[in-house]
Amino acid sequence: MTNIIKLLPDHVANQIAAGEVVQRPASVVKELLENAIDAGASSIKLIVKEAGKTLIQIIDDGKGMSDTDARMCFERHATSKITTADDLFNLSTKGFRGEALASIAAVAHVDLKTRPERIDVGTHIEIEGSKIIKQEVCATPKGTSLSVKNLFFNIPARRNFLKSNSVELRHIIDEFQRVALAHPDLSFAMYHNEGELFQLPSGNLKQRIVNIFGGKTNEKLVPVKEETDILIIDGFVVKPEFSKKTRGEQFFFVNDRFIKSPYLNHAVTAAFDGLLPDRARASYFLYLKVDPSTIDINIHPTKTEIKFDDEHALYAMLRSTIKHSLGQFSIAPVLDFNRDSELDTPYDYKNKGVVTPKIEVDRTFNPFENVPAPKKGMQRPDYQKPSAEGWEKMYEGIQNKPSRTSTLIIEKEAQTGNIFESDMNGGAIVSAFAKADSSSSITTSEASTYQLNNKYIVSTIKSGMVIIHQHRAHQRVLYEEFLRNITVKESVSQQLLFPLTLTYTTTELALIEELKEGLENTGFLFGTISGDIVEICGIPTSITEGQVPVVIEQLLGDLENEVSDSGFSQTDTLAKSMAKSLAVKGGESLDALSREHLVNSLFACKEPSISPSNKTTFITMTGDELERKFK
Ligand code: ADP
Ligand code: MG
């Protein structure tokens, strides 16, 4: 029998290895920035075109490479950073695997110009898909300039898998920010399609954070500092009242390397216990220094996950340090609206007399006063307000009998008007069944709807019963509506009398610019975008002015979390994201008209059974199934 096993040629092996290291333009950015830092650069410039799909260039003023090194650096496992396996446990450089340049050169056109300080002429090398096509001497400033063009030119499948420019740019900015935040002492600049996105002079950590995230960040930061034998913690957390719902600035650096750690993130969140508004995420910039021999960075090819020897101790220390900082800077009581300043006891307040606590009671407080009315400006466009007249009609035929069973306790439907609606809609269910009962068969019914737990809409249909997930169903309805508007270009805009001006960070602005065309297709009209301010002169008719910031924040958040980054068009991402932020949420009470309108619109959709993110929107139970359950 003939032998069939062969060693793969280098360029094939490199291409395979590239799959691990280079997933998208942002991975190239990360590797090249890290190389520049390892080369001792003090100033690093990143130039990107078309979100890195056509060009990624990094120019540094580091130590450069000799002509031999310039050739060698593209070989696999070629590194100047470690020589023995023991070095792995005492790393002081970002890179060490010697894979990045070999991998990048395997899947792109690479152009390298480099010169060490003491040599007069530099080296210019061009590589295409691992093949050196040019090497010559050249005049070039001290340091290295490396351009990566046409990424994945030889792997069409991967190129096609790249997401929209806005998503890829978001990833690049993330990597850039992580490296820039890890090294505030170095100066960085970033350009995208000729425009300058960041200009970050060297400075201290706080200046770096403010330069990246905008001037207002300054007042939001609470310093965190702690030093023990096994760990040094430094950095800032963001005051809880500035935390964001969909996104947060969450940065952990261990020995100047950005890492992802759900476990340590949990420690921080635990320290914020009770201080964060509902569903908000803590934001933080935390720098941990540990003995390099107590961590293992080698467990992930992109080096963003590391293993700590004593994770539990780090967790406990991190949590208590942050708790302490929040306490020391009187963050906790600030959230209390009727704060009594005498409760803000400073830590050193030891020998003072005790002050009798006061109890304040608001005698005019009426718990029923503001239960039902949805906030003004937040009224869902699709839903009509419950009208005052005729409300009795809605409850016609509903039995007013309290129902309590041992397993299921359902409050009785109160016939005292709308104010109880949001709390007691569950009661309607009882009546629904009572009604079905009385008509002896559920196969015939008029369209009536009920709300269960303010989350589901129950309706009787010909064959039985349908239970609809209100949030998902509404997402489906809005999603199809937005898609229709965008594709047939019949989206209508409502002109605003006074343009809305919203403030964003550089990153957000860059993304809004990318999304502008898509947003305009949905009905947004933009005025000037300058500095950090976006002027919005018109909005889609289906949203209110008050919803605009929420819609845009959700969209930016989705790009970050790739929730709706399904690889489809930008239109699709937009429609999904807007549908998600505008759809009625679970927990919101809907009046009868809104419920019926939602049910009808859902079943008029092209794909009523799944939400835009492929989740079930409704379930049905036939009369037969119901019968069987009662056997
Ligand atoms: P690693 O960083 O893991 O060593 P790379 O493939 O990223 O592997 O780089 C290979 C080698 O090329 C590095 O070890 C370094 O000696 C050299 N090198 C890469 N980029 C630069 C740069 N910007 N300046 C100087 N030397 C560099
Ligand atoms: Mg490297």
mmCIF file of C-alpha atoms in Angstrom, residues 264-408:
data_model
loop_
_atom_site.group_PDB
_atom_site.id
_atom_site.type_symbol
_atom_site.label_atom_id
_atom_site.label_comp_id
_atom_site.label_asym_id
_atom_site.label_seq_id
_atom_site.Cartn_x
_atom_site.Cartn_y
_atom_site.Cartn_z
ATOM 1 C CA LEU A 264 -13.724 38.972 37.947
ATOM 2 C CA ASN A 265 -16.549 40.894 36.310
ATOM 3 C CA HIS A 266 -18.816 39.124 38.742
ATOM 4 C CA ALA A 267 -16.645 40.341 41.612
ATOM 5 C CA VAL A 268 -17.083 43.932 40.466
ATOM 6 C CA THR A 269 -20.814 43.542 39.958
ATOM 7 C CA ALA A 270 -21.057 42.034 43.411
ATOM 8 C CA ALA A 271 -19.314 45.085 44.849
ATOM 9 C CA PHE A 272 -21.947 47.289 43.224
ATOM 10 C CA ASP A 273 -24.608 45.143 44.832
ATOM 11 C CA GLY A 274 -27.830 47.092 45.137
ATOM 12 C CA LEU A 275 -26.376 50.315 43.739
ATOM 13 C CA LEU A 276 -26.972 49.749 40.057
ATOM 14 C CA PRO A 277 -30.293 50.681 38.502
ATOM 15 C CA ASP A 278 -32.309 47.780 37.164
ATOM 16 C CA ARG A 279 -30.464 45.734 34.531
ATOM 17 C CA ALA A 280 -27.656 48.287 34.269
ATOM 18 C CA ARG A 281 -24.075 47.146 33.913
ATOM 19 C CA ALA A 282 -21.185 48.431 35.965
ATOM 20 C CA SER A 283 -18.469 50.277 34.045
ATOM 21 C CA TYR A 284 -14.873 50.051 35.136
ATOM 22 C CA PHE A 285 -11.234 50.469 34.178
ATOM 23 C CA LEU A 286 -9.285 48.174 36.466
ATOM 24 C CA TYR A 287 -5.600 47.438 36.365
ATOM 25 C CA LEU A 288 -4.352 44.406 38.234
ATOM 26 C CA LYS A 289 -0.688 43.617 38.729
ATOM 27 C CA VAL A 290 0.256 40.130 39.783
ATOM 28 C CA ASP A 291 3.444 38.107 39.774
ATOM 29 C CA PRO A 292 3.716 36.805 36.151
ATOM 30 C CA SER A 293 4.542 33.349 37.491
ATOM 31 C CA THR A 294 1.075 33.107 39.064
ATOM 32 C CA ILE A 295 -0.806 33.448 35.786
ATOM 33 C CA ASP A 296 -1.015 31.472 32.573
ATOM 34 C CA ILE A 297 -1.727 33.556 29.484
ATOM 35 C CA ASN A 298 -1.169 30.648 27.192
ATOM 36 C CA ILE A 299 -4.651 29.211 27.241
ATOM 37 C CA HIS A 300 -6.161 31.164 24.365
ATOM 38 C CA PRO A 301 -4.651 31.992 20.963
ATOM 39 C CA THR A 302 -5.754 35.602 21.133
ATOM 40 C CA LYS A 303 -4.432 35.841 24.667
ATOM 41 C CA THR A 304 -7.495 37.514 26.122
ATOM 42 C CA GLU A 305 -8.200 34.783 28.633
ATOM 43 C CA ILE A 306 -5.792 33.992 31.393
ATOM 44 C CA LYS A 307 -5.690 31.569 34.256
ATOM 45 C CA PHE A 308 -4.903 32.777 37.751
ATOM 46 C CA ASP A 309 -3.351 30.545 40.409
ATOM 47 C CA ASP A 310 -5.546 31.902 43.159
ATOM 48 C CA GLU A 311 -8.694 33.188 41.577
ATOM 49 C CA HIS A 312 -10.747 33.115 44.757
ATOM 50 C CA ALA A 313 -8.401 35.410 46.615
ATOM 51 C CA LEU A 314 -8.388 37.872 43.704
ATOM 52 C CA TYR A 315 -12.171 37.822 43.606
ATOM 53 C CA ALA A 316 -12.499 38.596 47.299
ATOM 54 C CA MET A 317 -9.886 41.351 47.203
ATOM 55 C CA LEU A 318 -11.335 42.990 44.148
ATOM 56 C CA ARG A 319 -14.820 42.980 45.548
ATOM 57 C CA SER A 320 -13.894 44.422 48.897
ATOM 58 C CA THR A 321 -11.596 47.060 47.403
ATOM 59 C CA ILE A 322 -14.321 48.360 45.110
ATOM 60 C CA LYS A 323 -16.919 48.247 47.846
ATOM 61 C CA HIS A 324 -14.569 50.272 49.995
ATOM 62 C CA SER A 325 -13.995 52.855 47.244
ATOM 63 C CA LEU A 326 -17.687 53.240 46.581
ATOM 64 C CA GLY A 327 -18.304 53.666 50.298
ATOM 65 C CA GLN A 328 -15.451 56.070 50.813
ATOM 66 C CA PHE A 329 -16.623 58.326 48.031
ATOM 67 C CA SER A 330 -20.158 58.277 49.431
ATOM 68 C CA ILE A 331 -21.513 56.742 46.299
ATOM 69 C CA ALA A 332 -24.113 54.593 47.952
ATOM 70 C CA PRO A 333 -26.245 57.282 49.631
ATOM 71 C CA VAL A 334 -26.253 59.500 46.555
ATOM 72 C CA LEU A 335 -28.860 57.278 44.993
ATOM 73 C CA ASP A 336 -31.209 57.899 47.867
ATOM 74 C CA PHE A 337 -33.436 60.748 46.813
ATOM 75 C CA ASN A 338 -34.342 61.986 50.277
ATOM 76 C CA ARG A 339 -30.856 61.649 51.506
ATOM 77 C CA ASP A 340 -30.179 62.798 55.019
ATOM 78 C CA SER A 341 -26.673 64.218 54.862
ATOM 79 C CA GLU A 342 -26.059 63.182 58.449
ATOM 80 C CA LEU A 343 -26.040 59.579 57.288
ATOM 81 C CA ASP A 344 -22.977 60.181 55.139
ATOM 82 C CA THR A 345 -20.598 59.121 57.824
ATOM 83 C CA PRO A 346 -17.018 59.421 56.723
ATOM 84 C CA TYR A 347 -14.789 56.481 57.554
ATOM 85 C CA ASP A 348 -12.711 58.463 60.022
ATOM 86 C CA TYR A 349 -15.781 59.654 61.888
ATOM 87 C CA LYS A 350 -15.191 57.625 64.972
ATOM 88 C CA ASN A 351 -15.576 59.542 68.178
ATOM 89 C CA LYS A 352 -18.535 61.737 67.438
ATOM 90 C CA GLY A 353 -21.841 61.502 69.296
ATOM 91 C CA VAL A 354 -24.675 59.489 67.926
ATOM 92 C CA VAL A 355 -27.361 61.335 65.996
ATOM 93 C CA THR A 356 -30.908 60.090 66.379
ATOM 94 C CA PRO A 357 -32.172 58.944 63.005
ATOM 95 C CA LYS A 358 -35.169 60.827 61.646
ATOM 96 C CA ILE A 359 -38.073 59.133 60.011
ATOM 97 C CA GLU A 360 -39.669 61.142 57.272
ATOM 98 C CA VAL A 361 -43.114 60.241 56.105
ATOM 99 C CA ASP A 362 -44.732 61.821 53.103
ATOM 100 C CA ARG A 363 -48.293 62.116 54.296
ATOM 101 C CA THR A 364 -49.550 63.246 50.922
ATOM 102 C CA PHE A 365 -48.243 60.132 49.190
ATOM 103 C CA ASN A 366 -50.983 58.214 47.426
ATOM 104 C CA PRO A 367 -49.816 54.812 46.209
ATOM 105 C CA PHE A 368 -52.554 54.647 43.566
ATOM 106 C CA GLU A 369 -51.812 58.014 42.091
ATOM 107 C CA ASN A 370 -49.336 57.053 39.435
ATOM 108 C CA VAL A 371 -49.880 53.402 38.843
ATOM 109 C CA PRO A 372 -51.533 53.243 35.434
ATOM 110 C CA ALA A 373 -50.408 56.089 33.239
ATOM 111 C CA PRO A 374 -47.487 55.237 31.003
ATOM 112 C CA LYS A 375 -44.836 57.918 31.009
ATOM 113 C CA LYS A 376 -45.548 60.733 28.624
ATOM 114 C CA GLY A 377 -43.434 60.583 25.548
ATOM 115 C CA MET A 378 -42.876 56.889 26.095
ATOM 116 C CA GLN A 379 -46.300 55.896 24.833
ATOM 117 C CA ARG A 380 -45.908 53.187 22.248
ATOM 118 C CA PRO A 381 -46.977 54.551 18.913
ATOM 119 C CA ASP A 382 -48.877 51.435 18.072
ATOM 120 C CA TYR A 383 -50.929 51.439 21.165
ATOM 121 C CA GLN A 384 -53.813 53.673 21.930
ATOM 122 C CA LYS A 385 -54.184 54.938 25.435
ATOM 123 C CA PRO A 386 -56.947 53.245 27.358
ATOM 124 C CA SER A 387 -59.859 55.576 27.024
ATOM 125 C CA ALA A 388 -61.637 56.701 30.130
ATOM 126 C CA GLU A 389 -65.085 56.256 28.721
ATOM 127 C CA GLY A 390 -66.229 52.856 27.875
ATOM 128 C CA TRP A 391 -63.746 51.097 30.112
ATOM 129 C CA GLU A 392 -66.614 49.270 31.729
ATOM 130 C CA LYS A 393 -67.236 47.655 28.368
ATOM 131 C CA MET A 394 -63.872 45.995 28.472
ATOM 132 C CA TYR A 395 -64.861 44.108 31.552
ATOM 133 C CA GLU A 396 -68.324 43.186 30.405
ATOM 134 C CA GLY A 397 -69.059 39.572 30.974
ATOM 135 C CA ILE A 398 -66.122 39.178 33.291
ATOM 136 C CA GLN A 399 -67.065 37.427 36.451
ATOM 137 C CA ASN A 400 -66.236 39.287 39.541
ATOM 138 C CA LYS A 401 -65.490 36.264 41.609
ATOM 139 C CA PRO A 402 -62.226 36.044 43.537
ATOM 140 C CA SER A 403 -60.483 32.830 42.717
ATOM 141 C CA ARG A 404 -57.965 31.160 44.937
ATOM 142 C CA THR A 405 -56.597 27.689 44.586
ATOM 143 C CA SER A 406 -53.791 26.090 46.500
ATOM 144 C CA THR A 407 -51.253 26.201 43.690
ATOM 145 C CA LEU A 408 -52.305 29.192 41.687
#
